[in-house]
GROMACS .gro file of N, CA and C in nm:
model
  276
    1UNK      N    1   5.901  -8.630   9.099
    1UNK     CA    2   5.772  -8.578   9.105
    1UNK      C    3   5.665  -8.655   9.016
    2UNK      N    4   5.555  -8.696   9.062
    2UNK     CA    5   5.458  -8.777   8.995
    2UNK      C    6   5.349  -8.681   8.950
    3UNK      N    7   5.300  -8.687   8.821
    3UNK     CA    8   5.196  -8.617   8.774
    3UNK      C    9   5.070  -8.700   8.779
    4UNK      N   10   4.958  -8.631   8.813
    4UNK     CA   11   4.841  -8.704   8.819
    4UNK      C   12   4.759  -8.696   8.697
    5UNK      N   13   4.681  -8.803   8.647
    5UNK     CA   14   4.611  -8.787   8.531
    5UNK      C   15   4.504  -8.653   8.521
    6UNK      N   16   4.452  -8.631   8.635
    6UNK     CA   17   4.357  -8.512   8.634
    6UNK      C   18   4.436  -8.377   8.619
    7UNK      N   19   4.556  -8.379   8.674
    7UNK     CA   20   4.634  -8.245   8.650
    7UNK      C   21   4.678  -8.228   8.508
    8UNK      N   22   4.705  -8.339   8.437
    8UNK     CA   23   4.746  -8.322   8.292
    8UNK      C   24   4.611  -8.297   8.215
    9UNK      N   25   4.498  -8.358   8.255
    9UNK     CA   26   4.377  -8.327   8.179
    9UNK      C   27   4.338  -8.187   8.199
   10UNK      N   28   4.358  -8.119   8.309
   10UNK     CA   29   4.330  -7.985   8.336
   10UNK      C   30   4.419  -7.893   8.245
   11UNK      N   31   4.546  -7.923   8.236
   11UNK     CA   32   4.638  -7.849   8.153
   11UNK      C   33   4.598  -7.858   8.002
   12UNK      N   34   4.568  -7.981   7.962
   12UNK     CA   35   4.522  -7.996   7.817
   12UNK      C   36   4.394  -7.922   7.800
   13UNK      N   37   4.311  -7.919   7.897
   13UNK     CA   38   4.183  -7.827   7.876
   13UNK      C   39   4.213  -7.686   7.862
   14UNK      N   40   4.308  -7.640   7.934
   14UNK     CA   41   4.342  -7.492   7.933
   14UNK      C   42   4.404  -7.457   7.795
   15UNK      N   43   4.475  -7.551   7.730
   15UNK     CA   44   4.519  -7.522   7.591
   15UNK      C   45   4.405  -7.521   7.495
   16UNK      N   46   4.298  -7.593   7.519
   16UNK     CA   47   4.181  -7.585   7.437
   16UNK      C   48   4.081  -7.472   7.469
   17UNK      N   49   4.079  -7.441   7.600
   17UNK     CA   50   3.988  -7.341   7.657
   17UNK      C   51   4.074  -7.238   7.732
   18UNK      N   52   4.149  -7.159   7.678
   18UNK     CA   53   4.239  -7.068   7.754
   18UNK      C   54   4.167  -6.991   7.863
   19UNK      N   55   4.229  -6.991   7.983
   19UNK     CA   56   4.163  -6.930   8.101
   19UNK      C   57   4.101  -7.010   8.202
   20UNK      N   58   4.086  -7.150   8.149
   20UNK     CA   59   4.008  -7.237   8.247
   20UNK      C   60   4.085  -7.270   8.373
   21UNK      N   61   4.222  -7.259   8.374
   21UNK     CA   62   4.296  -7.281   8.491
   21UNK      C   63   4.307  -7.161   8.589
   22UNK      N   64   4.288  -7.041   8.532
   22UNK     CA   65   4.293  -6.925   8.612
   22UNK      C   66   4.217  -6.920   8.748
   23UNK      N   67   4.103  -6.963   8.752
   23UNK     CA   68   4.023  -6.965   8.878
   23UNK      C   69   4.086  -7.055   8.995
   24UNK      N   70   4.123  -7.172   8.947
   24UNK     CA   71   4.171  -7.281   9.046
   24UNK      C   72   4.321  -7.286   9.055
   25UNK      N   73   4.403  -7.242   8.956
   25UNK     CA   74   4.537  -7.245   8.950
   25UNK      C   75   4.584  -7.366   8.878
   26UNK      N   76   4.703  -7.387   8.837
   26UNK     CA   77   4.774  -7.492   8.771
   26UNK      C   78   4.822  -7.581   8.879
   27UNK      N   79   4.784  -7.701   8.881
   27UNK     CA   80   4.846  -7.804   8.972
   27UNK      C   81   4.916  -7.912   8.898
   28UNK      N   82   5.044  -7.935   8.951
   28UNK     CA   83   5.118  -8.042   8.886
   28UNK      C   84   5.208  -8.099   8.990
   29UNK      N   85   5.196  -8.226   9.005
   29UNK     CA   86   5.282  -8.298   9.103
   29UNK      C   87   5.238  -8.256   9.247
   30UNK      N   88   5.107  -8.224   9.265
   30UNK     CA   89   5.055  -8.183   9.380
   30UNK      C   90   5.082  -8.035   9.426
   31UNK      N   91   5.160  -7.963   9.344
   31UNK     CA   92   5.194  -7.824   9.371
   31UNK      C   93   5.109  -7.733   9.298
   32UNK      N   94   5.051  -7.626   9.360
   32UNK     CA   95   4.967  -7.537   9.298
   32UNK      C   96   5.048  -7.415   9.250
   33UNK      N   97   5.026  -7.372   9.131
   33UNK     CA   98   5.092  -7.260   9.068
   33UNK      C   99   4.976  -7.156   9.033
   34UNK      N  100   5.009  -7.028   9.056
   34UNK     CA  101   4.913  -6.919   9.012
   34UNK      C  102   4.943  -6.901   8.870
   35UNK      N  103   4.821  -6.908   8.787
   35UNK     CA  104   4.845  -6.906   8.640
   35UNK      C  105   4.881  -6.749   8.611
   36UNK      N  106   4.974  -6.715   8.528
   36UNK     CA  107   5.007  -6.582   8.473
   36UNK      C  108   4.999  -6.591   8.328
   37UNK      N  109   5.011  -6.478   8.260
   37UNK     CA  110   5.000  -6.467   8.126
   37UNK      C  111   5.085  -6.556   8.043
   38UNK      N  112   5.034  -6.619   7.942
   38UNK     CA  113   5.103  -6.702   7.847
   38UNK      C  114   5.072  -6.669   7.712
   39UNK      N  115   5.068  -6.765   7.622
   39UNK     CA  116   5.018  -6.755   7.491
   39UNK      C  117   4.905  -6.846   7.467
   40UNK      N  118   4.789  -6.793   7.444
   40UNK     CA  119   4.661  -6.870   7.424
   40UNK      C  120   4.690  -6.999   7.339
   41UNK      N  121   4.660  -7.111   7.391
   41UNK     CA  122   4.674  -7.238   7.306
   41UNK      C  123   4.810  -7.296   7.284
   42UNK      N  124   4.906  -7.219   7.335
   42UNK     CA  125   5.049  -7.259   7.314
   42UNK      C  126   5.140  -7.274   7.423
   43UNK      N  127   5.127  -7.169   7.527
   43UNK     CA  128   5.210  -7.170   7.640
   43UNK      C  129   5.129  -7.129   7.758
   44UNK      N  130   5.146  -7.201   7.871
   44UNK     CA  131   5.085  -7.173   7.995
   44UNK      C  132   5.213  -7.142   8.095
   45UNK      N  133   5.184  -7.041   8.175
   45UNK     CA  134   5.297  -7.007   8.269
   45UNK      C  135   5.235  -6.992   8.405
   46UNK      N  136   5.315  -7.040   8.509
   46UNK     CA  137   5.268  -7.035   8.643
   46UNK      C  138   5.365  -6.989   8.738
   47UNK      N  139   5.328  -6.935   8.850
   47UNK     CA  140   5.427  -6.880   8.953
   47UNK      C  141   5.390  -6.930   9.092
   48UNK      N  142   5.489  -6.965   9.166
   48UNK     CA  143   5.479  -7.015   9.306
   48UNK      C  144   5.598  -6.958   9.387
   49UNK      N  145   5.581  -6.858   9.455
   49UNK     CA  146   5.700  -6.797   9.537
   49UNK      C  147   5.806  -6.749   9.437
   50UNK      N  148   5.937  -6.796   9.460
   50UNK     CA  149   6.047  -6.764   9.377
   50UNK      C  150   6.060  -6.845   9.259
   51UNK      N  151   5.976  -6.954   9.248
   51UNK     CA  152   5.980  -7.036   9.141
   51UNK      C  153   5.855  -7.036   9.053
   52UNK      N  154   5.852  -7.135   8.961
   52UNK     CA  155   5.731  -7.138   8.872
   52UNK      C  156   5.748  -7.245   8.770
   53UNK      N  157   5.653  -7.235   8.672
   53UNK     CA  158   5.654  -7.332   8.563
   53UNK      C  159   5.621  -7.273   8.427
   54UNK      N  160   5.669  -7.339   8.326
   54UNK     CA  161   5.630  -7.306   8.189
   54UNK      C  162   5.597  -7.429   8.118
   55UNK      N  163   5.486  -7.434   8.049
   55UNK     CA  164   5.433  -7.551   7.976
   55UNK      C  165   5.413  -7.511   7.833
   56UNK      N  166   5.473  -7.578   7.736
   56UNK     CA  167   5.465  -7.552   7.595
   56UNK      C  168   5.400  -7.675   7.536
   57UNK      N  169   5.303  -7.658   7.451
   57UNK     CA  170   5.239  -7.767   7.381
   57UNK      C  171   5.290  -7.772   7.228
   58UNK      N  172   5.328  -7.902   7.194
   58UNK     CA  173   5.363  -7.910   7.061
   58UNK      C  174   5.250  -8.009   6.995
   59UNK      N  175   5.277  -8.054   6.860
   59UNK     CA  176   5.183  -8.147   6.798
   59UNK      C  177   5.171  -8.268   6.871
   60UNK      N  178   5.286  -8.325   6.935
   60UNK     CA  179   5.287  -8.463   6.993
   60UNK      C  180   5.326  -8.457   7.145
   61UNK      N  181   5.359  -8.339   7.198
   61UNK     CA  182   5.411  -8.354   7.340
   61UNK      C  183   5.382  -8.214   7.416
   62UNK      N  184   5.390  -8.224   7.538
   62UNK     CA  185   5.392  -8.108   7.626
   62UNK      C  186   5.530  -8.101   7.696
   63UNK      N  187   5.581  -7.987   7.689
   63UNK     CA  188   5.721  -7.969   7.759
   63UNK      C  189   5.687  -7.897   7.888
   64UNK      N  190   5.744  -7.937   8.002
   64UNK     CA  191   5.728  -7.884   8.131
   64UNK      C  192   5.868  -7.827   8.172
   65UNK      N  193   5.874  -7.696   8.205
   65UNK     CA  194   5.993  -7.647   8.272
   65UNK      C  195   5.956  -7.603   8.415
   66UNK      N  196   6.011  -7.654   8.512
   66UNK     CA  197   5.996  -7.612   8.650
   66UNK      C  198   6.123  -7.552   8.700
   67UNK      N  199   6.112  -7.433   8.750
   67UNK     CA  200   6.227  -7.364   8.789
   67UNK      C  201   6.209  -7.298   8.935
   68UNK      N  202   6.330  -7.267   8.991
   68UNK     CA  203   6.334  -7.204   9.116
   68UNK      C  204   6.464  -7.122   9.119
   69UNK      N  205   6.483  -7.032   9.209
   69UNK     CA  206   6.599  -6.942   9.204
   69UNK      C  207   6.725  -7.037   9.209
   70UNK      N  208   6.824  -6.994   9.141
   70UNK     CA  209   6.863  -6.870   9.079
   70UNK      C  210   6.799  -6.856   8.936
   71UNK      N  211   6.743  -6.950   8.885
   71UNK     CA  212   6.689  -6.931   8.738
   71UNK      C  213   6.575  -6.834   8.746
   72UNK      N  214   6.566  -6.749   8.636
   72UNK     CA  215   6.454  -6.651   8.643
   72UNK      C  216   6.333  -6.712   8.544
   73UNK      N  217   6.216  -6.649   8.562
   73UNK     CA  218   6.109  -6.695   8.473
   73UNK      C  219   6.145  -6.677   8.331
   74UNK      N  220   6.203  -6.565   8.293
   74UNK     CA  221   6.250  -6.545   8.149
   74UNK      C  222   6.336  -6.655   8.103
   75UNK      N  223   6.428  -6.697   8.176
   75UNK     CA  224   6.528  -6.793   8.127
   75UNK      C  225   6.448  -6.921   8.101
   76UNK      N  226   6.363  -6.970   8.197
   76UNK     CA  227   6.280  -7.085   8.182
   76UNK      C  228   6.201  -7.084   8.055
   77UNK      N  229   6.131  -6.959   8.036
   77UNK     CA  230   6.049  -6.946   7.929
   77UNK      C  231   6.120  -6.957   7.800
   78UNK      N  232   6.233  -6.903   7.781
   78UNK     CA  233   6.303  -6.904   7.663
   78UNK      C  234   6.345  -7.059   7.627
   79UNK      N  235   6.407  -7.122   7.723
   79UNK     CA  236   6.449  -7.271   7.708
   79UNK      C  237   6.336  -7.353   7.669
   80UNK      N  238   6.224  -7.340   7.736
   80UNK     CA  239   6.106  -7.428   7.715
   80UNK      C  240   6.047  -7.400   7.564
   81UNK      N  241   6.024  -7.273   7.556
   81UNK     CA  242   5.950  -7.233   7.431
   81UNK      C  243   6.049  -7.251   7.300
   82UNK      N  244   6.178  -7.239   7.319
   82UNK     CA  245   6.256  -7.265   7.205
   82UNK      C  246   6.259  -7.417   7.167
   83UNK      N  247   6.266  -7.491   7.277
   83UNK     CA  248   6.269  -7.640   7.259
   83UNK      C  249   6.124  -7.683   7.184
   84UNK      N  250   6.023  -7.622   7.241
   84UNK     CA  251   5.896  -7.648   7.180
   84UNK      C  252   5.883  -7.605   7.042
   85UNK      N  253   5.945  -7.496   7.013
   85UNK     CA  254   5.928  -7.448   6.867
   85UNK      C  255   6.011  -7.537   6.781
   86UNK      N  256   6.122  -7.582   6.826
   86UNK     CA  257   6.204  -7.672   6.753
   86UNK      C  258   6.132  -7.801   6.717
   87UNK      N  259   6.063  -7.859   6.819
   87UNK     CA  260   5.982  -7.985   6.796
   87UNK      C  261   5.872  -7.957   6.697
   88UNK      N  262   5.811  -7.832   6.713
   88UNK     CA  263   5.696  -7.802   6.619
   88UNK      C  264   5.753  -7.789   6.471
   89UNK      N  265   5.876  -7.728   6.460
   89UNK     CA  266   5.937  -7.730   6.325
   89UNK      C  267   5.958  -7.869   6.276
   90UNK      N  268   5.983  -7.957   6.359
   90UNK     CA  269   6.018  -8.100   6.322
   90UNK      C  270   5.888  -8.182   6.307
   91UNK      N  271   5.773  -8.114   6.319
   91UNK     CA  272   5.646  -8.180   6.313
   91UNK      C  273   5.628  -8.280   6.419
   92UNK      N  274   5.671  -8.253   6.540
   92UNK     CA  275   5.658  -8.337   6.653
   92UNK      C  276   5.572  -8.274   6.754
   0.00000   0.00000   0.00000
């Protein structure tokens, strides 16, 4: 999956201006996800059919978790967010 610069820029903008992706959806690798509730400025979540995406921002990185059945949204959220929290604790 290749990410386009404009897709990453839109995600970064949503971290700075929460809700900016909601009208158009979150696009990543040419796939459109409906934005669902996350944590303003820290986590963005999206849904597409039986799958979805969780994006966690740290000081130096963005972690993307893309899932499909049989993984559940909650499982993906826990994995991505815990990894992100670990990196934040390490000042990364």
